[in-house]
Each structure stands twice: as structure tokens, then as C-alpha cells.
PDB file of C-alpha atoms in Angstrom:
ATOM      1  CA  MET P   1       0.000   0.000   0.000  1.00  0.00           C
ATOM      2  CA  LEU P   2       2.837   2.413   0.773  1.00  0.00           C
ATOM      3  CA  ASP P   3       4.144   1.807  -2.750  1.00  0.00           C
ATOM      4  CA  ASP P   4       1.255   3.987  -3.970  1.00  0.00           C
ATOM      5  CA  PRO P   5       2.503   7.618  -3.738  1.00  0.00           C
ATOM      6  CA  HIS P   6      -0.983   9.093  -3.399  1.00  0.00           C
ATOM      7  CA  TYR P   7      -1.953   6.672  -0.631  1.00  0.00           C
ATOM      8  CA  ARG P   8       1.318   7.285   1.190  1.00  0.00           C
ATOM      9  CA  ALA P   9       0.518  11.005   1.286  1.00  0.00           C
ATOM     10  CA  ALA P  10      -3.254  10.968   1.731  1.00  0.00           C
ATOM     11  CA  GLY P  11      -3.533   7.788   3.833  1.00  0.00           C
ATOM     12  CA  TYR P  12      -1.278   8.972   6.670  1.00  0.00           C
ATOM     13  CA  PRO P  13      -1.126   7.782   9.491  1.00  0.00           C
ATOM     14  CA  TYR P  14      -2.235   4.501   7.832  1.00  0.00           C
ATOM     15  CA  VAL P  15      -3.731   1.470   9.542  1.00  0.00           C
ATOM     16  CA  LEU P  16      -3.715   1.775  13.348  1.00  0.00           C
ATOM     17  CA  LEU P  17      -4.324  -1.319  15.455  1.00  0.00           C
ATOM     18  CA  ASP P  18      -6.577  -1.637  18.484  1.00  0.00           C
ATOM     19  CA  ARG P  19      -4.064  -3.425  20.724  1.00  0.00           C
ATOM     20  CA  SER P  20      -0.380  -3.968  21.376  1.00  0.00           C
ATOM     21  CA  PHE P  21       1.741  -5.973  18.956  1.00  0.00           C
ATOM     22  CA  ILE P  22       5.227  -7.243  18.163  1.00  0.00           C
ATOM     23  CA  MET P  23       6.981  -6.072  14.986  1.00  0.00           C
ATOM     24  CA  ASP P  24       9.523  -8.534  13.599  1.00  0.00           C
ATOM     25  CA  GLY P  25      11.018  -9.019  10.150  1.00  0.00           C
ATOM     26  CA  GLY P  26       8.613  -6.649   8.441  1.00  0.00           C
ATOM     27  CA  THR P  27       5.504  -8.342   9.834  1.00  0.00           C
ATOM     28  CA  HIS P  28       3.516  -8.014  13.039  1.00  0.00           C
ATOM     29  CA  ARG P  29       1.603 -10.229  15.439  1.00  0.00           C
ATOM     30  CA  TYR P  30      -0.806  -9.191  18.151  1.00  0.00           C
ATOM     31  CA  LEU P  31       0.092  -9.452  21.801  1.00  0.00           C
ATOM     32  CA  GLU P  32      -2.629 -11.642  23.236  1.00  0.00           C
ATOM     33  CA  PRO P  33      -3.553 -11.589  26.948  1.00  0.00           C
ATOM     34  CA  GLY P  34      -1.063 -13.709  28.845  1.00  0.00           C
ATOM     35  CA  ASP P  35       1.517 -13.746  26.043  1.00  0.00           C
ATOM     36  CA  PRO P  36       5.114 -13.558  27.275  1.00  0.00           C
ATOM     37  CA  LEU P  37       6.632 -10.184  26.471  1.00  0.00           C
ATOM     38  CA  ALA P  38       9.993  -9.571  24.892  1.00  0.00           C
ATOM     39  CA  ASP P  39      12.975  -8.735  27.048  1.00  0.00           C
ATOM     40  CA  PHE P  40      12.757  -4.968  27.711  1.00  0.00           C
ATOM     41  CA  THR P  41      16.274  -4.741  29.159  1.00  0.00           C
ATOM     42  CA  GLY P  42      18.155  -1.936  27.444  1.00  0.00           C
ATOM     43  CA  ARG P  43      15.134  -0.785  25.479  1.00  0.00           C
ATOM     44  CA  LYS P  44      14.070   2.860  25.359  1.00  0.00           C
ATOM     45  CA  PRO P  45      10.347   3.763  25.434  1.00  0.00           C
ATOM     46  CA  VAL P  46       9.879   5.961  22.352  1.00  0.00           C
ATOM     47  CA  LEU P  47       6.391   7.349  21.860  1.00  0.00           C
ATOM     48  CA  ALA P  48       4.795   7.097  18.414  1.00  0.00           C
ATOM     49  CA  VAL P  49       2.185   9.763  17.645  1.00  0.00           C
ATOM     50  CA  GLY P  50       1.659   9.414  13.880  1.00  0.00           C
ATOM     51  CA  SER P  51       2.579   6.842  11.256  1.00  0.00           C
ATOM     52  CA  ASN P  52       5.129   5.139  13.539  1.00  0.00           C
ATOM     53  CA  MET P  53       2.097   3.660  15.286  1.00  0.00           C
ATOM     54  CA  SER P  54       1.203   1.737  12.122  1.00  0.00           C
ATOM     55  CA  PRO P  55       2.652  -1.674  11.241  1.00  0.00           C
ATOM     56  CA  LEU P  56       2.734  -0.509   7.614  1.00  0.00           C
ATOM     57  CA  GLN P  57       5.166   2.297   8.384  1.00  0.00           C
ATOM     58  CA  LEU P  58       7.208   0.225  10.826  1.00  0.00           C
ATOM     59  CA  ALA P  59       7.552  -2.507   8.195  1.00  0.00           C
ATOM     60  CA  ARG P  60       8.927   0.086   5.775  1.00  0.00           C
ATOM     61  CA  LYS P  61      11.469   1.290   8.316  1.00  0.00           C
ATOM     62  CA  PHE P  62      12.342  -2.128   9.752  1.00  0.00           C
ATOM     63  CA  PRO P  63      11.789  -4.570   6.875  1.00  0.00           C
ATOM     64  CA  ASN P  64      14.359  -7.213   7.759  1.00  0.00           C
ATOM     65  CA  ALA P  65      14.754  -9.787  10.507  1.00  0.00           C
ATOM     66  CA  GLU P  66      18.222  -8.370  11.194  1.00  0.00           C
ATOM     67  CA  HIS P  67      16.565  -5.386  12.895  1.00  0.00           C
ATOM     68  CA  GLY P  68      15.173  -7.704  15.575  1.00  0.00           C
ATOM     69  CA  ALA P  69      11.765  -7.725  17.240  1.00  0.00           C
ATOM     70  CA  ILE P  70      10.200  -4.480  18.486  1.00  0.00           C
ATOM     71  CA  PRO P  71       7.482  -4.556  21.163  1.00  0.00           C
ATOM     72  CA  VAL P  72       4.865  -1.891  20.325  1.00  0.00           C
ATOM     73  CA  THR P  73       2.523  -1.317  23.250  1.00  0.00           C
ATOM     74  CA  ARG P  74      -0.632   0.759  23.323  1.00  0.00           C
ATOM     75  CA  VAL P  75      -0.738   3.625  25.824  1.00  0.00           C
ATOM     76  CA  ARG P  76      -3.367   6.061  27.067  1.00  0.00           C
ATOM     77  CA  LEU P  77      -1.456   9.300  27.554  1.00  0.00           C
ATOM     78  CA  ARG P  78      -2.922  12.100  29.631  1.00  0.00           C
ATOM     79  CA  ASP P  79      -2.769  15.826  28.898  1.00  0.00           C
ATOM     80  CA  PHE P  80      -1.464  15.496  25.332  1.00  0.00           C
ATOM     81  CA  ASP P  81      -2.836  15.085  21.836  1.00  0.00           C
ATOM     82  CA  SER P  82      -1.562  14.112  18.399  1.00  0.00           C
ATOM     83  CA  VAL P  83      -1.798  17.177  16.140  1.00  0.00           C
ATOM     84  CA  TYR P  84      -0.535  18.225  12.717  1.00  0.00           C
ATOM     85  CA  SER P  85       2.953  19.653  12.316  1.00  0.00           C
ATOM     86  CA  THR P  86       3.645  22.606  10.012  1.00  0.00           C
ATOM     87  CA  HIS P  87       5.529  20.704   7.343  1.00  0.00           C
ATOM     88  CA  PHE P  88       5.097  18.363   4.433  1.00  0.00           C
ATOM     89  CA  THR P  89       7.062  15.134   4.364  1.00  0.00           C
ATOM     90  CA  SER P  90       9.098  14.138   1.315  1.00  0.00           C
ATOM     91  CA  TYR P  91       6.283  11.708   0.485  1.00  0.00           C
ATOM     92  CA  GLY P  92       3.635  14.431   0.647  1.00  0.00           C
ATOM     93  CA  ALA P  93       1.878  13.842   3.976  1.00  0.00           C
ATOM     94  CA  ILE P  94       1.248  16.465   6.641  1.00  0.00           C
ATOM     95  CA  PRO P  95       2.604  14.528   9.620  1.00  0.00           C
ATOM     96  CA  ALA P  96       1.843  14.446  13.315  1.00  0.00           C
ATOM     97  CA  THR P  97       3.527  15.861  16.373  1.00  0.00           C
ATOM     98  CA  LEU P  98       2.818  15.717  20.089  1.00  0.00           C
ATOM     99  CA  TYR P  99       1.197  18.752  21.701  1.00  0.00           C
ATOM    100  CA  PRO P 100       0.104  19.549  25.278  1.00  0.00           C
ATOM    101  CA  SER P 101      -3.662  19.320  25.764  1.00  0.00           C
ATOM    102  CA  PRO P 102      -4.770  19.510  29.410  1.00  0.00           C
ATOM    103  CA  GLY P 103      -7.571  17.096  30.178  1.00  0.00           C
ATOM    104  CA  THR P 104      -7.233  15.076  26.973  1.00  0.00           C
ATOM    105  CA  VAL P 105      -6.456  11.351  27.054  1.00  0.00           C
ATOM    106  CA  VAL P 106      -5.032  10.245  23.711  1.00  0.00           C
ATOM    107  CA  THR P 107      -4.420   6.633  22.669  1.00  0.00           C
ATOM    108  CA  LEU P 108      -0.968   6.205  21.149  1.00  0.00           C
ATOM    109  CA  PHE P 109       1.732   3.518  21.030  1.00  0.00           C
ATOM    110  CA  ILE P 110       5.193   3.092  22.543  1.00  0.00           C
ATOM    111  CA  THR P 111       7.930   1.545  20.413  1.00  0.00           C
ATOM    112  CA  TRP P 112      10.444  -0.118  22.752  1.00  0.00           C
ATOM    113  CA  LEU P 113      13.729   0.292  20.881  1.00  0.00           C
ATOM    114  CA  ASN P 114      17.170  -1.157  21.533  1.00  0.00           C
ATOM    115  CA  ALA P 115      20.240   0.908  20.607  1.00  0.00           C
ATOM    116  CA  GLU P 116      20.437  -0.307  16.993  1.00  0.00           C
ATOM    117  CA  GLN P 117      16.720   0.163  16.414  1.00  0.00           C
ATOM    118  CA  GLU P 118      16.877   3.627  17.952  1.00  0.00           C
ATOM    119  CA  ASP P 119      19.688   4.596  15.554  1.00  0.00           C
ATOM    120  CA  ARG P 120      17.588   3.421  12.626  1.00  0.00           C
ATOM    121  CA  MET P 121      14.549   5.358  13.846  1.00  0.00           C
ATOM    122  CA  HIS P 122      16.673   8.500  14.243  1.00  0.00           C
ATOM    123  CA  GLU P 123      17.724   8.158  10.598  1.00  0.00           C
ATOM    124  CA  THR P 124      14.092   8.340   9.545  1.00  0.00           C
ATOM    125  CA  GLU P 125      13.012  11.123  11.927  1.00  0.00           C
ATOM    126  CA  VAL P 126      15.754  13.631  12.710  1.00  0.00           C
ATOM    127  CA  ALA P 127      17.849  13.644   9.518  1.00  0.00           C
ATOM    128  CA  SER P 128      15.488  16.162   7.893  1.00  0.00           C
ATOM    129  CA  GLU P 129      15.640  18.407  10.995  1.00  0.00           C
ATOM    130  CA  ASN P 130      11.846  18.503  11.104  1.00  0.00           C
ATOM    131  CA  TYR P 131      11.865  16.747  14.483  1.00  0.00           C
ATOM    132  CA  GLY P 132      13.927  16.879  17.644  1.00  0.00           C
ATOM    133  CA  PHE P 133      14.335  13.895  19.956  1.00  0.00           C
ATOM    134  CA  CYS P 134      13.120  14.784  23.444  1.00  0.00           C
ATOM    135  CA  ARG P 135      12.620  13.233  26.856  1.00  0.00           C
ATOM    136  CA  LEU P 136       9.273  14.009  28.499  1.00  0.00           C
ATOM    137  CA  ASP P 137       9.253  13.793  32.291  1.00  0.00           C
ATOM    138  CA  ASP P 138       6.429  13.834  34.843  1.00  0.00           C
ATOM    139  CA  ILE P 139       3.785  12.370  32.559  1.00  0.00           C
ATOM    140  CA  GLU P 140       0.732  10.264  33.386  1.00  0.00           C
ATOM    141  CA  MET P 141      -0.222   7.242  31.333  1.00  0.00           C
ATOM    142  CA  GLU P 142      -1.697   3.776  31.336  1.00  0.00           C
ATOM    143  CA  ILE P 143       0.356   1.242  29.392  1.00  0.00           C
ATOM    144  CA  GLU P 144      -1.451  -1.779  28.000  1.00  0.00           C
ATOM    145  CA  ALA P 145       1.668  -3.955  28.201  1.00  0.00           C
ATOM    146  CA  GLY P 146       5.200  -3.265  29.322  1.00  0.00           C
ATOM    147  CA  PRO P 147       8.255  -4.501  31.182  1.00  0.00           C
ATOM    148  CA  ALA P 148       6.337  -4.893  34.443  1.00  0.00           C
ATOM    149  CA  GLY P 149       2.963  -5.650  32.881  1.00  0.00           C
ATOM    150  CA  GLY P 150       0.307  -3.083  32.080  1.00  0.00           C
ATOM    151  CA  ALA P 151      -0.186   0.163  33.945  1.00  0.00           C
ATOM    152  CA  SER P 152       1.821  -1.102  36.913  1.00  0.00           C
ATOM    153  CA  THR P 153       5.096  -0.173  35.231  1.00  0.00           C
ATOM    154  CA  GLY P 154       5.324   3.044  37.268  1.00  0.00           C
ATOM    155  CA  LEU P 155       6.937   4.717  34.260  1.00  0.00           C
ATOM    156  CA  ASP P 156       6.635   8.505  34.397  1.00  0.00           C
ATOM    157  CA  TYR P 157       8.731   9.466  31.361  1.00  0.00           C
ATOM    158  CA  LEU P 158       8.880   8.758  27.641  1.00  0.00           C
ATOM    159  CA  PHE P 159      10.998   9.783  24.687  1.00  0.00           C
ATOM    160  CA  ALA P 160       9.349  11.336  21.642  1.00  0.00           C
ATOM    161  CA  TYR P 161      10.064  13.063  18.357  1.00  0.00           C
ATOM    162  CA  VAL P 162       8.630  16.573  18.683  1.00  0.00           C
ATOM    163  CA  SER P 163       8.264  18.816  15.648  1.00  0.00           C
ATOM    164  CA  SER P 164      10.964  21.457  15.367  1.00  0.00           C
ATOM    165  CA  ARG P 165       8.552  23.474  13.251  1.00  0.00           C
ATOM    166  CA  GLY P 166       5.656  23.644  15.686  1.00  0.00           C
ATOM    167  CA  ALA P 167       2.010  22.713  15.389  1.00  0.00           C
ATOM    168  CA  LEU P 168      -0.204  23.718  12.481  1.00  0.00           C
ATOM    169  CA  GLU P 169      -3.057  26.005  13.459  1.00  0.00           C
ATOM    170  CA  ILE P 170      -6.511  26.802  12.170  1.00  0.00           C
ATOM    171  CA  GLY P 171      -8.188  29.751  13.838  1.00  0.00           C
ATOM    172  CA  GLY P 172      -5.345  29.984  16.342  1.00  0.00           C
ATOM    173  CA  GLU P 173      -5.811  26.397  17.579  1.00  0.00           C
ATOM    174  CA  PRO P 174      -3.833  23.215  16.918  1.00  0.00           C
ATOM    175  CA  VAL P 175      -5.551  20.535  14.852  1.00  0.00           C
ATOM    176  CA  PRO P 176      -5.691  16.930  16.123  1.00  0.00           C
ATOM    177  CA  LEU P 177      -5.601  13.968  13.749  1.00  0.00           C
ATOM    178  CA  ALA P 178      -9.084  12.503  13.404  1.00  0.00           C
ATOM    179  CA  GLU P 179      -7.555   9.080  12.764  1.00  0.00           C
ATOM    180  CA  VAL P 180      -6.039   9.029  16.279  1.00  0.00           C
ATOM    181  CA  PRO P 181      -8.556   8.239  19.053  1.00  0.00           C
ATOM    182  CA  ALA P 182      -8.761  10.503  22.095  1.00  0.00           C
ATOM    183  CA  GLU P 183     -11.126  11.430  24.898  1.00  0.00           C
ATOM    184  CA  ASN P 184     -11.971  14.988  25.978  1.00  0.00           C
ATOM    185  CA  ARG P 185     -10.399  16.653  22.959  1.00  0.00           C
ATOM    186  CA  ARG P 186     -10.081  20.425  23.251  1.00  0.00           C
ATOM    187  CA  TRP P 187      -9.996  21.125  19.507  1.00  0.00           C
ATOM    188  CA  ARG P 188     -11.755  19.896  16.383  1.00  0.00           C
ATOM    189  CA  ALA P 189     -10.030  16.886  14.828  1.00  0.00           C
ATOM    190  CA  VAL P 190      -9.483  16.732  11.049  1.00  0.00           C
ATOM    191  CA  GLY P 191      -8.572  13.794   8.800  1.00  0.00           C
ATOM    192  CA  GLN P 192      -5.458  13.798   6.626  1.00  0.00           C
ATOM    193  CA  LEU P 193      -7.286  14.289   3.341  1.00  0.00           C
ATOM    194  CA  ASP P 194      -9.314  17.188   4.734  1.00  0.00           C
ATOM    195  CA  MET P 195      -6.136  18.759   6.130  1.00  0.00           C
ATOM    196  CA  GLN P 196      -4.513  18.404   2.718  1.00  0.00           C
ATOM    197  CA  GLY P 197      -7.537  20.162   1.251  1.00  0.00           C
ATOM    198  CA  HIS P 198      -7.179  23.005   3.749  1.00  0.00           C
ATOM    199  CA  ALA P 199      -3.494  23.406   2.872  1.00  0.00           C
ATOM    200  CA  GLN P 200      -4.262  23.325  -0.853  1.00  0.00           C
ATOM    201  CA  ARG P 201      -6.925  26.026  -0.571  1.00  0.00           C
ATOM    202  CA  LEU P 202      -4.597  28.141   1.538  1.00  0.00           C
ATOM    203  CA  LEU P 203      -1.381  27.698  -0.481  1.00  0.00           C
ATOM    204  CA  ALA P 204      -2.436  26.787  -4.018  1.00  0.00           C
ATOM    205  CA  PRO P 205      -6.111  27.665  -4.543  1.00  0.00           C
ATOM    206  CA  ASP P 206      -5.897  27.315  -8.334  1.00  0.00           C
ATOM    207  CA  MET P 207      -4.689  23.699  -8.202  1.00  0.00           C
ATOM    208  CA  THR P 208      -6.638  20.506  -7.765  1.00  0.00           C
ATOM    209  CA  LEU P 209      -5.960  18.589  -4.572  1.00  0.00           C
ATOM    210  CA  HIS P 210      -4.504  15.663  -6.528  1.00  0.00           C
ATOM    211  CA  ASP P 211      -2.034  17.933  -8.351  1.00  0.00           C
ATOM    212  CA  PHE P 212      -1.172  19.736  -5.113  1.00  0.00           C
ATOM    213  CA  ILE P 213      -0.225  16.470  -3.430  1.00  0.00           C
ATOM    214  CA  ARG P 214       1.637  15.245  -6.494  1.00  0.00           C
ATOM    215  CA  GLU P 215       3.651  18.475  -6.727  1.00  0.00           C
ATOM    216  CA  ASN P 216       4.582  18.339  -3.038  1.00  0.00           C
ATOM    217  CA  ILE P 217       6.028  14.880  -3.621  1.00  0.00           C
ATOM    218  CA  ALA P 218       7.857  15.670  -6.850  1.00  0.00           C
ATOM    219  CA  ASP P 219       9.132  19.224  -6.253  1.00  0.00           C
ATOM    220  CA  ALA P 220      11.372  19.603  -3.184  1.00  0.00           C
ATOM    221  CA  GLU P 221      11.725  23.363  -3.576  1.00  0.00           C
ATOM    222  CA  ARG P 222       7.984  23.934  -3.824  1.00  0.00           C
ATOM    223  CA  ARG P 223       7.505  21.633  -0.821  1.00  0.00           C
ATOM    224  CA  ARG P 224       9.955  23.729   1.213  1.00  0.00           C
ATOM    225  CA  GLU P 225       8.191  26.942   0.194  1.00  0.00           C
ATOM    226  CA  ARG P 226       4.846  25.576   1.331  1.00  0.00           C
ATOM    227  CA  THR P 227       6.324  24.255   4.561  1.00  0.00           C
ATOM    228  CA  ASP P 228       7.743  27.713   5.278  1.00  0.00           C
ATOM    229  CA  ALA P 229       4.337  29.243   4.592  1.00  0.00           C
ATOM    230  CA  LEU P 230       2.634  26.921   7.077  1.00  0.00           C
ATOM    231  CA  HIS P 231       5.342  27.583   9.632  1.00  0.00           C
ATOM    232  CA  ARG P 232       4.680  31.336   9.743  1.00  0.00           C
ATOM    233  CA  THR P 233       1.758  30.815  12.118  1.00  0.00           C
ATOM    234  CA  ALA P 234       3.069  27.718  13.927  1.00  0.00           C
ATOM    235  CA  LEU P 235       2.190  27.075  17.564  1.00  0.00           C
ATOM    236  CA  ALA P 236       5.198  26.295  19.740  1.00  0.00           C
ATOM    237  CA  PHE P 237       5.373  23.255  22.013  1.00  0.00           C
ATOM    238  CA  GLU P 238       5.510  24.683  25.545  1.00  0.00           C
ATOM    239  CA  ARG P 239       5.641  22.430  28.601  1.00  0.00           C
ATOM    240  CA  ASP P 240       7.881  21.991  31.624  1.00  0.00           C
ATOM    241  CA  GLY P 241       9.781  18.736  31.892  1.00  0.00           C
ATOM    242  CA  VAL P 242      10.794  18.464  28.229  1.00  0.00           C
ATOM    243  CA  VAL P 243      14.513  18.036  27.499  1.00  0.00           C
ATOM    244  CA  ARG P 244      16.046  17.930  24.005  1.00  0.00           C
ATOM    245  CA  VAL P 245      18.327  14.903  23.629  1.00  0.00           C
ATOM    246  CA  ASP P 246      21.372  14.968  21.331  1.00  0.00           C
ATOM    247  CA  VAL P 247      21.447  12.091  18.855  1.00  0.00           C
TER     248      VAL P 247
END
């Protein structure tokens, strides 16, 4: 499915599962109740807020058995939401970023990465300088499965890729991804295709949506110009307990 350029842009964040799973050799299997978990020793809990939650995207990034198995556990994270960033990816999507949202409980996933897997994930996330790798402290969450089993992990921190460009706004408010489930959302959620339509009407009103997406994929300079235009009204990520980590 990700071989189709239009789907890769317009289908973001792709298929999201309703429970925790194990990614291994480009395929996934569900974690069933009572299943033994992988060894979490030496693994870093890295939050996924967009397409990294999807087995389709993880299979693209970790296609071979040599990468090893990755536990991917569902988490209910409090006081945050998954919202749109102010940039276009090289494959044409408007991607997600984490954003503070008091009172919201958003359902995301944690990818538990060893050192080699973390290096590979950094290659896909921070090389473009659209994201910074951060540690988030003093957070509240309920983990479906983890090194100590479920919400009893006692974990109060996570790592995450946070947009360096800020959150996209409409009417002065960030815009959550409609494809990502959440309770008590503060702002109106919008699907990827509708967000693409908003960006097209704002940045290229004389183009069709299909041509707008196609041009963002094919023309790097035009993509940068449109990213810069979105960034002019970006909302900054502001929260105590967030530390940028050098990678």
C-alpha cells in the first residue's frame, strides 16, 4: 500500500491497530492476553504519535529480521494530543507531532527500541531536521503492556520526536488527527485528506488537490516553500519537563 505515492501522502497515518503488537522481520503479530513479552532490558520507550504507530510504516522502516523484534505497546497518555505539524514530508503527507492538551487522554503507542533500532529510527526522523528527539518527564499514562505488565510499570517518562517546526493552526488552535482516538479533545479533529484540502486552498487555490499532493512529492523546492508558509503561524510546544536529547 505504501508503494502507492498518493496513498502514502493521503492515507497517513495509515492502519492503526486496536491493541499492542510485536513487529519482527517486516511483519507483526498481536500481543494476546497472557503472552510472554519480549525482554525490555536496554530498550528505550519511544512514543509514536503518527505513522510510527502503524505496522505498515514500521515494516517500511524495519523490513528485515536483522533489525530484531520491536514490542509496540498501546498507551493512554494524559494531557497530550496528536496534532498536525507545520511541514510536508518528502512523500507528501502532513505529519503528526505531540502537543500539550490539558484534560485530553489520547491513545498512542510506545515503540520499545534497543540501541540499533533507535539509531535506525533516528535516521528516519531527525535527519530532515523537522523533528527533535526529546525526553518528556512527569507524565501520566496507562500502558497496556510493558516490562512490568500493564499500567503497573510506574513509568513517568517517555521519549518522543517533537516537531521542530511547531504545530499547524486553524483559527489559532492546533488541529488533532481525526484518525487518532482521544477522549476529551479540546480542539476539532481533522482527517489527513481534509487537512490536505485546507493546505491546498490556503497555499495553491488554483490547483486541484490531486495535483497539489503530487507536486509536493515531486518538487522539493515547492515543498519547502509551502512548509515555510505553514510555519509562519506555527504554535510552539511549551511544557515543563521536556529536554532535548542529542542524537
